[in-house]
Short mmCIF file of C-alpha atoms in Angstrom, two decimals:
data_model
loop_
_atom_site.label_atom_id
_atom_site.label_comp_id
_atom_site.label_asym_id
_atom_site.label_seq_id
_atom_site.Cartn_x
_atom_site.Cartn_y
_atom_site.Cartn_z
CA UNK A 27 -181.44 -9.39 -149.02
CA UNK A 28 -180.35 -5.70 -149.17
CA UNK A 29 -178.69 -4.28 -145.97
CA UNK A 30 -177.83 -0.81 -145.13
CA UNK A 31 -174.08 0.23 -144.71
CA UNK A 32 -174.50 0.91 -140.93
CA UNK A 33 -176.31 -2.47 -140.86
CA UNK A 34 -173.67 -4.28 -142.52
CA UNK A 35 -171.00 -2.73 -140.40
CA UNK A 36 -172.80 -3.94 -137.27
CA UNK A 37 -172.95 -7.61 -138.81
CA UNK A 38 -169.39 -7.53 -139.46
CA UNK A 39 -168.55 -6.68 -135.93
CA UNK A 40 -170.42 -9.88 -134.77
CA UNK A 41 -169.14 -12.21 -137.31
CA UNK A 42 -165.56 -11.22 -137.83
CA UNK A 43 -164.34 -12.50 -134.43
CA UNK A 44 -165.49 -15.95 -135.34
CA UNK A 45 -164.04 -16.05 -138.69
CA UNK A 46 -160.90 -17.64 -137.24
CA UNK A 47 -162.80 -20.28 -135.38
CA UNK A 48 -164.88 -21.18 -138.69
CA UNK A 49 -161.53 -21.55 -140.58
CA UNK A 50 -160.15 -23.95 -138.26
CA UNK A 51 -163.21 -26.11 -138.26
CA UNK A 52 -164.37 -26.29 -141.91
CA UNK A 53 -162.38 -24.65 -144.77
CA UNK A 54 -165.23 -24.68 -147.12
CA UNK A 55 -167.57 -22.94 -144.76
CA UNK A 56 -164.67 -20.30 -144.13
CA UNK A 57 -164.85 -19.64 -148.05
CA UNK A 58 -168.47 -19.31 -148.19
CA UNK A 59 -168.39 -16.90 -145.32
CA UNK A 60 -165.78 -14.74 -146.76
CA UNK A 61 -167.84 -14.77 -149.96
CA UNK A 62 -170.89 -13.86 -148.28
CA UNK A 63 -169.13 -10.98 -146.27
CA UNK A 64 -167.87 -9.40 -149.63
CA UNK A 65 -170.90 -9.86 -151.75
CA UNK A 66 -172.98 -7.84 -148.91
CA UNK A 67 -170.28 -5.27 -148.72
CA UNK A 68 -170.41 -4.44 -152.52
CA UNK A 69 -174.37 -4.68 -152.36
CA UNK A 70 -174.47 -2.07 -149.45
CA UNK A 71 -171.89 0.16 -151.23
CA UNK A 72 -173.88 0.09 -154.57
CA UNK A 73 -177.11 0.99 -152.79
CA UNK A 74 -175.56 3.82 -150.79
CA UNK A 75 -173.89 5.13 -154.44
CA UNK A 76 -177.47 4.85 -155.79
CA UNK A 77 -179.00 6.83 -153.22
CA UNK A 78 -176.25 9.74 -153.96
CA UNK A 79 -176.85 9.99 -157.55
CA UNK A 80 -180.69 9.68 -156.99
CA UNK A 81 -180.35 12.92 -154.55
CA UNK A 82 -178.75 14.60 -157.48
CA UNK A 83 -181.75 13.81 -159.80
CA UNK A 84 -184.05 15.05 -157.18
CA UNK A 85 -182.19 18.39 -157.24
CA UNK A 86 -182.95 18.63 -160.91
CA UNK A 87 -186.49 17.71 -160.35
CA UNK A 88 -186.58 20.66 -157.97
CA UNK A 89 -185.60 23.01 -160.96
CA UNK A 90 -188.70 21.74 -162.93
CA UNK A 91 -190.87 22.32 -159.84
CA UNK A 92 -189.63 25.87 -159.86
CA UNK A 93 -191.04 26.43 -163.44
CA UNK A 94 -194.44 24.85 -162.68
CA UNK A 95 -193.38 21.82 -164.57
CA UNK A 96 -193.96 18.30 -163.44
CA UNK A 97 -191.03 17.75 -161.31
CA UNK A 98 -189.01 15.03 -162.71
CA UNK A 99 -185.15 15.06 -162.83
CA UNK A 100 -182.19 13.00 -164.12
CA UNK A 101 -178.56 12.74 -164.23
CA UNK A 102 -176.01 10.56 -166.45
CA UNK A 103 -173.17 9.00 -164.44
CA UNK A 104 -169.84 7.67 -165.99
CA UNK A 105 -167.11 6.43 -163.93
CA UNK A 106 -168.29 8.15 -160.69
CA UNK A 107 -168.84 11.62 -162.16
CA UNK A 108 -172.14 13.17 -163.47
CA UNK A 109 -171.67 14.13 -167.26
CA UNK A 110 -175.21 14.83 -168.02
CA UNK A 111 -178.13 16.64 -166.20
CA UNK A 112 -181.92 17.32 -166.99
CA UNK A 113 -185.19 18.10 -165.73
CA UNK A 114 -188.71 18.09 -167.19
CA UNK A 115 -189.53 21.24 -169.26
CA UNK A 116 -191.55 20.67 -172.39
CA UNK A 117 -193.98 23.28 -171.58
CA UNK A 118 -191.56 26.10 -170.52
CA UNK A 119 -189.22 25.05 -173.29
CA UNK A 120 -191.84 24.52 -176.08
CA UNK A 121 -190.38 21.24 -176.69
CA UNK A 122 -192.48 18.17 -176.74
CA UNK A 123 -189.46 15.74 -176.32
CA UNK A 124 -187.95 17.98 -173.29
CA UNK A 125 -188.32 14.99 -170.67
CA UNK A 126 -185.72 14.84 -168.03
CA UNK A 127 -184.01 11.68 -169.24
CA UNK A 128 -183.66 13.23 -172.99
CA UNK A 129 -182.22 16.22 -171.63
CA UNK A 130 -179.67 14.30 -169.48
CA UNK A 131 -178.71 12.16 -172.43
CA UNK A 132 -178.22 14.95 -174.67
CA UNK A 133 -175.78 16.74 -172.29
CA UNK A 134 -174.07 13.42 -171.77
CA UNK A 135 -173.69 12.71 -175.51
CA UNK A 136 -172.33 16.32 -175.92
CA UNK A 137 -169.94 15.83 -173.09
CA UNK A 138 -168.48 12.66 -174.48
CA UNK A 139 -168.88 13.86 -178.12
CA UNK A 140 -170.65 10.50 -178.94
CA UNK A 141 -174.16 9.49 -179.13
CA UNK A 142 -173.28 6.10 -177.72
CA UNK A 143 -173.06 6.27 -173.80
CA UNK A 144 -171.74 2.92 -173.24
CA UNK A 145 -170.63 2.52 -169.67
CA UNK A 146 -172.74 5.24 -168.27
CA UNK A 147 -175.71 4.90 -165.99
CA UNK A 148 -178.97 7.04 -165.99
CA UNK A 149 -180.70 7.96 -162.67
CA UNK A 150 -184.17 9.48 -162.98
CA UNK A 151 -186.87 10.10 -160.23
CA UNK A 152 -189.63 8.97 -162.07
CA UNK A 153 -190.21 5.67 -164.28
CA UNK A 154 -189.52 6.49 -167.83
CA UNK A 155 -192.28 6.81 -170.60
CA UNK A 156 -192.18 5.15 -173.94
CA UNK A 157 -190.31 7.77 -175.60
CA UNK A 158 -187.79 7.96 -173.04
CA UNK A 159 -187.23 4.16 -172.88
CA UNK A 160 -186.40 4.32 -176.65
CA UNK A 161 -184.04 6.95 -176.17
CA UNK A 162 -182.27 4.90 -173.33
CA UNK A 163 -181.95 2.10 -175.72
CA UNK A 164 -180.61 3.97 -178.47
CA UNK A 165 -178.14 5.65 -176.13
CA UNK A 166 -176.83 2.20 -175.17
CA UNK A 167 -176.75 3.39 -171.51
CA UNK A 168 -175.52 0.25 -169.28
CA UNK A 169 -178.22 0.74 -166.57
CA UNK A 170 -181.23 2.90 -165.79
CA UNK A 171 -181.89 3.48 -162.13
CA UNK A 172 -185.45 4.96 -161.29
CA UNK A 173 -187.22 6.16 -158.05
CA UNK A 174 -190.95 6.32 -158.15
CA UNK A 175 -193.33 4.03 -160.47
CA UNK A 176 -195.45 5.75 -163.12
CA UNK A 177 -198.70 3.69 -162.78
CA UNK A 178 -200.31 5.43 -165.90
CA UNK A 179 -197.67 5.68 -168.34
CA UNK A 180 -194.44 3.87 -167.00
CA UNK A 181 -192.79 1.76 -169.84
CA UNK A 182 -190.38 -0.18 -167.83
CA UNK A 183 -192.63 -1.94 -165.48
CA UNK A 184 -196.08 -0.40 -164.77
CA UNK A 185 -197.62 -0.52 -168.37
CA UNK A 186 -195.12 -2.19 -170.39
CA UNK A 187 -191.63 -3.59 -170.30
CA UNK A 188 -190.06 -2.00 -173.12
CA UNK A 189 -186.45 -2.71 -172.46
CA UNK A 190 -187.19 -6.35 -172.42
CA UNK A 191 -189.09 -6.66 -175.75
CA UNK A 192 -187.62 -9.55 -177.85
CA UNK A 193 -186.98 -7.47 -180.85
CA UNK A 194 -184.72 -4.82 -178.95
CA UNK A 195 -181.23 -5.48 -180.23
CA UNK A 196 -179.54 -4.24 -176.85
CA UNK A 197 -180.28 -4.86 -173.24
CA UNK A 198 -180.39 -2.48 -170.38
CA UNK A 199 -179.90 -3.16 -166.94
CA UNK A 200 -182.55 -1.75 -164.40
CA UNK A 201 -182.88 -0.89 -160.97
CA UNK A 202 -186.09 0.41 -159.52
CA UNK A 203 -187.26 2.06 -156.17
CA UNK A 204 -184.19 3.91 -155.17
CA UNK A 205 -185.31 6.62 -152.74
CA UNK A 206 -188.87 5.59 -153.84
CA UNK A 207 -190.57 7.56 -151.10
CA UNK A 208 -188.93 10.82 -151.65
CA UNK A 209 -189.12 10.62 -155.50
CA UNK A 210 -192.94 9.76 -155.06
CA UNK A 211 -193.60 12.75 -152.49
CA UNK A 212 -192.07 15.27 -155.00
CA UNK A 213 -194.53 14.24 -157.49
CA UNK A 214 -197.44 13.74 -155.18
CA UNK A 215 -196.79 17.09 -153.53
CA UNK A 216 -196.67 18.89 -156.92
CA UNK A 217 -200.20 17.69 -158.06
CA UNK A 218 -201.55 18.13 -154.47
CA UNK A 219 -200.65 21.88 -154.40
CA UNK A 220 -202.12 22.12 -158.12
CA UNK A 221 -205.34 20.71 -156.94
CA UNK A 222 -205.43 22.96 -153.97
CA UNK A 223 -204.79 26.03 -156.14
CA UNK A 224 -207.44 25.12 -158.45
CA UNK A 225 -210.01 24.75 -155.55
CA UNK A 226 -208.83 27.93 -154.32
CA UNK A 227 -209.36 29.66 -157.72
CA UNK A 228 -212.69 28.35 -157.95
CA UNK A 229 -213.95 29.50 -154.45
CA UNK A 230 -212.38 32.95 -155.14
CA UNK A 231 -214.59 33.04 -158.42
CA UNK A 232 -217.69 31.99 -156.82
CA UNK A 233 -217.25 34.75 -154.24
CA UNK A 234 -216.89 37.33 -157.03
#
């Protein structure tokens, strides 16, 4: 079960005072209790860190929206630092492969001067497509973290599980659903505004 850092801190305040009593009564229970606390702290910290990096990916997605591109953003993180950023720009860049993930991976590879991004993590606001899933595998990132599902073309969970195909010679860890609501709203609001603009244009043309 995942808990937020504030919730975990509240739990620790309740349970720590009884640790001494547990230790006196049952050494094995005391050991298990300590293990539970340390595990939950690590999980909460990991969840909090993932949120921070996904917020950075959302900032990149906003850059795509400003260009009237589908707002998807990505960052590559290595040893607690962002070494690659990217946002969706195939139309404005006249580049069919300029998805956020690819752009971020390219910048990260240039930064480390290596096409392999071992020990790096990729954060992206939308579930990657098949092309980007292939790029993720070839780059050898350690883990991919994404926000919103892509029901029509998602290649990690929604339409296929590319990272788990038996013939792939490299396994990538995956964490879905980080800041899912914020990432979903970014996409939904973009297409909602686009539909409203089209309706307004049709109405204007009828009045002409």
